Amino acid sequence: SPFNCSFQAMEREVIAAFGKGEPDEIMSSAFKLKVTREDIHTLRNLCWLNDEVINFYMALVMERSKKEGYPSVHAFSSFFYEKLTSGGYKAVGRWTRRVDLFKKDIILVPINLSLHWTLAVIDTRKKTVRYFNSLGQEGDKICETLLKYLQDESREKRNVKLNVSEWTIHSM
């Protein structure tokens, strides 16, 4: 079947990417991003997952969201949260000059806690900010920071005061 052929071709590509070769060889490029063999190798057990892989995956999720039947998604770069916490709204205000976050169903915020990746998911339909951490650590402060960011974004871009009492935060 055609599916079997494409799956086998994909499987061969994955095996080749994990094989030997030049670390800086580009294995895939799209969305103005490049993933090298070295980046792919961060997906192996007990390796440190890197920014390039996270950002490429987020771009894939955004691309898929353009298809009918999927919620509209905006995914921030893996550098967004760190920049927001170090420089405040002014440091990231321009990051959405071509995007109306409030017209998106879901906003993804990958967060690197130096040795561990976590994810915040803002659902504009349900008015929730959820924080997912596989180590079970509480992330209410992260959710509050993102809710404050949404307030600033709404005020700056739409001239609308966000009613935070309508929003809920959850550490998952």
PDB file of C-alpha atoms in Angstrom:
ATOM      1  CA  SER A   1       0.000   0.000   0.000  1.00  0.00           C
ATOM      2  CA  PRO A   2       1.136   3.632  -0.508  1.00  0.00           C
ATOM      3  CA  PHE A   3       1.110   4.186   3.254  1.00  0.00           C
ATOM      4  CA  ASN A   4       3.473   1.240   3.796  1.00  0.00           C
ATOM      5  CA  CYS A   5       5.910   2.569   1.184  1.00  0.00           C
ATOM      6  CA  SER A   6       5.949   6.070   2.655  1.00  0.00           C
ATOM      7  CA  PHE A   7       6.264   4.686   6.191  1.00  0.00           C
ATOM      8  CA  GLN A   8       9.200   2.483   5.155  1.00  0.00           C
ATOM      9  CA  ALA A   9      10.891   5.434   3.443  1.00  0.00           C
ATOM     10  CA  MET A  10      10.377   7.547   6.552  1.00  0.00           C
ATOM     11  CA  GLU A  11      11.734   4.758   8.739  1.00  0.00           C
ATOM     12  CA  ARG A  12      14.866   4.552   6.545  1.00  0.00           C
ATOM     13  CA  GLU A  13      15.344   8.328   6.880  1.00  0.00           C
ATOM     14  CA  VAL A  14      15.068   8.159  10.673  1.00  0.00           C
ATOM     15  CA  ILE A  15      17.540   5.250  10.881  1.00  0.00           C
ATOM     16  CA  ALA A  16      19.954   7.174   8.638  1.00  0.00           C
ATOM     17  CA  ALA A  17      19.612  10.326  10.785  1.00  0.00           C
ATOM     18  CA  PHE A  18      20.547   8.353  13.914  1.00  0.00           C
ATOM     19  CA  GLY A  19      23.434   6.670  12.088  1.00  0.00           C
ATOM     20  CA  LYS A  20      27.013   7.757  11.698  1.00  0.00           C
ATOM     21  CA  GLY A  21      27.855  10.878   9.753  1.00  0.00           C
ATOM     22  CA  GLU A  22      28.928  14.475  10.062  1.00  0.00           C
ATOM     23  CA  PRO A  23      27.347  16.077  13.170  1.00  0.00           C
ATOM     24  CA  ASP A  24      26.628  19.331  11.282  1.00  0.00           C
ATOM     25  CA  GLU A  25      24.952  17.602   8.317  1.00  0.00           C
ATOM     26  CA  ILE A  26      21.494  19.135   7.822  1.00  0.00           C
ATOM     27  CA  MET A  27      18.889  16.399   8.123  1.00  0.00           C
ATOM     28  CA  SER A  28      15.823  18.611   7.655  1.00  0.00           C
ATOM     29  CA  SER A  29      15.118  22.254   6.979  1.00  0.00           C
ATOM     30  CA  ALA A  30      11.835  24.137   6.975  1.00  0.00           C
ATOM     31  CA  PHE A  31      10.248  27.176   8.639  1.00  0.00           C
ATOM     32  CA  LYS A  32      13.614  29.010   8.399  1.00  0.00           C
ATOM     33  CA  LEU A  33      14.997  26.341  10.775  1.00  0.00           C
ATOM     34  CA  LYS A  34      17.595  23.635  10.245  1.00  0.00           C
ATOM     35  CA  VAL A  35      17.941  20.375  12.157  1.00  0.00           C
ATOM     36  CA  THR A  36      21.353  18.720  12.023  1.00  0.00           C
ATOM     37  CA  ARG A  37      22.382  15.139  12.723  1.00  0.00           C
ATOM     38  CA  GLU A  38      23.728  16.359  16.079  1.00  0.00           C
ATOM     39  CA  ASP A  39      20.283  17.858  16.899  1.00  0.00           C
ATOM     40  CA  ILE A  40      18.564  14.573  15.994  1.00  0.00           C
ATOM     41  CA  HIS A  41      20.933  12.704  18.285  1.00  0.00           C
ATOM     42  CA  THR A  42      19.615  14.733  21.251  1.00  0.00           C
ATOM     43  CA  LEU A  43      16.464  12.589  20.909  1.00  0.00           C
ATOM     44  CA  ARG A  44      18.383   9.512  22.052  1.00  0.00           C
ATOM     45  CA  ASN A  45      17.907   8.199  25.591  1.00  0.00           C
ATOM     46  CA  LEU A  46      19.662  10.177  28.324  1.00  0.00           C
ATOM     47  CA  CYS A  47      20.641  13.029  25.971  1.00  0.00           C
ATOM     48  CA  TRP A  48      19.914  16.714  26.462  1.00  0.00           C
ATOM     49  CA  LEU A  49      17.099  17.760  24.136  1.00  0.00           C
ATOM     50  CA  ASN A  50      18.106  20.996  22.422  1.00  0.00           C
ATOM     51  CA  ASP A  51      16.352  24.202  21.338  1.00  0.00           C
ATOM     52  CA  GLU A  52      16.513  23.412  17.622  1.00  0.00           C
ATOM     53  CA  VAL A  53      14.504  20.224  18.013  1.00  0.00           C
ATOM     54  CA  ILE A  54      11.933  21.927  20.279  1.00  0.00           C
ATOM     55  CA  ASN A  55      11.532  24.898  17.925  1.00  0.00           C
ATOM     56  CA  PHE A  56      11.280  22.670  14.840  1.00  0.00           C
ATOM     57  CA  TYR A  57       8.584  20.560  16.497  1.00  0.00           C
ATOM     58  CA  MET A  58       6.655  23.674  17.552  1.00  0.00           C
ATOM     59  CA  ALA A  59       6.814  24.904  13.941  1.00  0.00           C
ATOM     60  CA  LEU A  60       5.445  21.527  12.767  1.00  0.00           C
ATOM     61  CA  VAL A  61       2.534  21.824  15.215  1.00  0.00           C
ATOM     62  CA  MET A  62       1.764  25.354  13.950  1.00  0.00           C
ATOM     63  CA  GLU A  63       1.906  24.163  10.348  1.00  0.00           C
ATOM     64  CA  ARG A  64      -0.501  21.295  11.073  1.00  0.00           C
ATOM     65  CA  SER A  65      -2.892  23.709  12.790  1.00  0.00           C
ATOM     66  CA  LYS A  66      -3.509  25.383   9.417  1.00  0.00           C
ATOM     67  CA  LYS A  67      -5.327  22.244   8.256  1.00  0.00           C
ATOM     68  CA  GLU A  68      -9.074  22.020   8.573  1.00  0.00           C
ATOM     69  CA  GLY A  69     -10.321  20.409  11.762  1.00  0.00           C
ATOM     70  CA  TYR A  70      -7.353  21.443  13.918  1.00  0.00           C
ATOM     71  CA  PRO A  71      -7.391  24.231  16.499  1.00  0.00           C
ATOM     72  CA  SER A  72      -5.392  27.304  15.461  1.00  0.00           C
ATOM     73  CA  VAL A  73      -2.061  27.319  17.278  1.00  0.00           C
ATOM     74  CA  HIS A  74       0.699  29.786  17.942  1.00  0.00           C
ATOM     75  CA  ALA A  75       3.904  28.401  19.435  1.00  0.00           C
ATOM     76  CA  PHE A  76       6.538  30.651  20.901  1.00  0.00           C
ATOM     77  CA  SER A  77      10.239  30.014  20.467  1.00  0.00           C
ATOM     78  CA  SER A  78      12.061  28.187  23.223  1.00  0.00           C
ATOM     79  CA  PHE A  79      13.725  31.524  24.065  1.00  0.00           C
ATOM     80  CA  PHE A  80      10.472  33.420  24.694  1.00  0.00           C
ATOM     81  CA  TYR A  81       9.840  32.630  28.363  1.00  0.00           C
ATOM     82  CA  GLU A  82      13.414  33.334  29.448  1.00  0.00           C
ATOM     83  CA  LYS A  83      13.335  36.660  27.588  1.00  0.00           C
ATOM     84  CA  LEU A  84       9.942  37.531  29.138  1.00  0.00           C
ATOM     85  CA  THR A  85      11.145  36.816  32.686  1.00  0.00           C
ATOM     86  CA  SER A  86      14.466  38.632  32.260  1.00  0.00           C
ATOM     87  CA  GLY A  87      13.221  41.709  30.385  1.00  0.00           C
ATOM     88  CA  GLY A  88       9.478  41.913  30.949  1.00  0.00           C
ATOM     89  CA  TYR A  89       6.855  42.641  28.300  1.00  0.00           C
ATOM     90  CA  LYS A  90       9.046  45.285  26.613  1.00  0.00           C
ATOM     91  CA  ALA A  91      11.593  42.591  25.748  1.00  0.00           C
ATOM     92  CA  VAL A  92       9.045  40.418  23.896  1.00  0.00           C
ATOM     93  CA  GLY A  93       6.321  42.840  22.788  1.00  0.00           C
ATOM     94  CA  ARG A  94       7.536  42.790  19.181  1.00  0.00           C
ATOM     95  CA  TRP A  95       7.500  38.975  19.003  1.00  0.00           C
ATOM     96  CA  THR A  96       3.807  39.043  18.041  1.00  0.00           C
ATOM     97  CA  ARG A  97       3.684  42.007  15.680  1.00  0.00           C
ATOM     98  CA  ARG A  98       2.358  39.739  12.906  1.00  0.00           C
ATOM     99  CA  VAL A  99       0.199  37.537  15.149  1.00  0.00           C
ATOM    100  CA  ASP A 100      -3.048  38.244  17.003  1.00  0.00           C
ATOM    101  CA  LEU A 101      -2.730  35.816  19.900  1.00  0.00           C
ATOM    102  CA  PHE A 102      -6.358  36.319  20.838  1.00  0.00           C
ATOM    103  CA  LYS A 103      -7.473  34.898  17.484  1.00  0.00           C
ATOM    104  CA  LYS A 104      -5.558  31.677  18.206  1.00  0.00           C
ATOM    105  CA  ASP A 105      -7.214  28.777  20.026  1.00  0.00           C
ATOM    106  CA  ILE A 106      -4.031  27.539  21.682  1.00  0.00           C
ATOM    107  CA  ILE A 107      -0.707  29.178  22.506  1.00  0.00           C
ATOM    108  CA  LEU A 108       2.246  26.916  23.331  1.00  0.00           C
ATOM    109  CA  VAL A 109       5.152  28.135  25.448  1.00  0.00           C
ATOM    110  CA  PRO A 110       8.105  25.733  25.743  1.00  0.00           C
ATOM    111  CA  ILE A 111      10.135  26.455  28.870  1.00  0.00           C
ATOM    112  CA  ASN A 112      13.673  25.321  29.595  1.00  0.00           C
ATOM    113  CA  LEU A 113      14.376  25.043  33.315  1.00  0.00           C
ATOM    114  CA  SER A 114      18.129  24.666  32.624  1.00  0.00           C
ATOM    115  CA  LEU A 115      18.145  20.854  32.845  1.00  0.00           C
ATOM    116  CA  HIS A 116      14.522  20.079  32.046  1.00  0.00           C
ATOM    117  CA  TRP A 117      11.910  21.050  29.422  1.00  0.00           C
ATOM    118  CA  THR A 118       8.351  21.913  30.429  1.00  0.00           C
ATOM    119  CA  LEU A 119       5.378  23.316  28.534  1.00  0.00           C
ATOM    120  CA  ALA A 120       2.751  25.950  29.228  1.00  0.00           C
ATOM    121  CA  VAL A 121      -0.470  25.795  27.217  1.00  0.00           C
ATOM    122  CA  ILE A 122      -2.722  28.821  26.986  1.00  0.00           C
ATOM    123  CA  ASP A 123      -6.221  27.961  25.784  1.00  0.00           C
ATOM    124  CA  THR A 124      -7.945  31.191  24.759  1.00  0.00           C
ATOM    125  CA  ARG A 125     -11.277  29.405  24.231  1.00  0.00           C
ATOM    126  CA  LYS A 126     -11.435  27.983  27.768  1.00  0.00           C
ATOM    127  CA  LYS A 127      -9.463  30.900  29.244  1.00  0.00           C
ATOM    128  CA  THR A 128      -6.968  28.634  30.948  1.00  0.00           C
ATOM    129  CA  VAL A 129      -3.211  28.617  31.415  1.00  0.00           C
ATOM    130  CA  ARG A 130      -1.933  25.110  32.071  1.00  0.00           C
ATOM    131  CA  TYR A 131       1.600  24.151  33.011  1.00  0.00           C
ATOM    132  CA  PHE A 132       2.879  20.663  32.265  1.00  0.00           C
ATOM    133  CA  ASN A 133       5.955  19.362  34.054  1.00  0.00           C
ATOM    134  CA  SER A 134       6.775  15.655  33.962  1.00  0.00           C
ATOM    135  CA  LEU A 135       8.678  16.027  37.248  1.00  0.00           C
ATOM    136  CA  GLY A 136       5.484  17.186  38.928  1.00  0.00           C
ATOM    137  CA  GLN A 137       6.872  20.502  40.125  1.00  0.00           C
ATOM    138  CA  GLU A 138       4.270  23.212  40.670  1.00  0.00           C
ATOM    139  CA  GLY A 139       4.208  26.036  38.136  1.00  0.00           C
ATOM    140  CA  ASP A 140       1.626  28.535  39.384  1.00  0.00           C
ATOM    141  CA  LYS A 141       4.212  31.341  39.231  1.00  0.00           C
ATOM    142  CA  ILE A 142       4.917  30.505  35.581  1.00  0.00           C
ATOM    143  CA  CYS A 143       1.176  30.530  34.814  1.00  0.00           C
ATOM    144  CA  GLU A 144       0.792  33.877  36.582  1.00  0.00           C
ATOM    145  CA  THR A 145       3.708  35.334  34.596  1.00  0.00           C
ATOM    146  CA  LEU A 146       2.068  34.210  31.343  1.00  0.00           C
ATOM    147  CA  LEU A 147      -1.322  35.565  32.389  1.00  0.00           C
ATOM    148  CA  LYS A 148       0.325  38.923  33.154  1.00  0.00           C
ATOM    149  CA  TYR A 149       1.935  38.762  29.695  1.00  0.00           C
ATOM    150  CA  LEU A 150      -1.517  38.201  28.139  1.00  0.00           C
ATOM    151  CA  GLN A 151      -2.836  41.232  30.040  1.00  0.00           C
ATOM    152  CA  ASP A 152       0.000  43.380  28.677  1.00  0.00           C
ATOM    153  CA  GLU A 153      -0.451  41.963  25.169  1.00  0.00           C
ATOM    154  CA  SER A 154      -4.201  42.666  25.212  1.00  0.00           C
ATOM    155  CA  ARG A 155      -3.677  46.210  26.459  1.00  0.00           C
ATOM    156  CA  GLU A 156      -0.885  46.999  23.982  1.00  0.00           C
ATOM    157  CA  LYS A 157      -2.181  45.283  20.839  1.00  0.00           C
ATOM    158  CA  ARG A 158      -5.976  45.503  21.233  1.00  0.00           C
ATOM    159  CA  ASN A 159      -6.402  48.333  23.720  1.00  0.00           C
ATOM    160  CA  VAL A 160      -8.625  45.939  25.695  1.00  0.00           C
ATOM    161  CA  LYS A 161      -8.295  45.226  29.407  1.00  0.00           C
ATOM    162  CA  LEU A 162      -8.139  41.462  29.939  1.00  0.00           C
ATOM    163  CA  ASN A 163     -10.478  40.336  32.717  1.00  0.00           C
ATOM    164  CA  VAL A 164      -8.172  37.976  34.625  1.00  0.00           C
ATOM    165  CA  SER A 165     -10.991  36.862  36.923  1.00  0.00           C
ATOM    166  CA  GLU A 166     -12.381  34.917  33.932  1.00  0.00           C
ATOM    167  CA  TRP A 167      -9.120  32.978  33.600  1.00  0.00           C
ATOM    168  CA  THR A 168      -7.923  29.936  35.562  1.00  0.00           C
ATOM    169  CA  ILE A 169      -4.435  28.526  36.007  1.00  0.00           C
ATOM    170  CA  HIS A 170      -3.533  24.878  36.554  1.00  0.00           C
ATOM    171  CA  SER A 171      -0.260  23.128  37.297  1.00  0.00           C
ATOM    172  CA  MET A 172      -0.607  19.682  35.775  1.00  0.00           C
TER     173      MET A 172
END
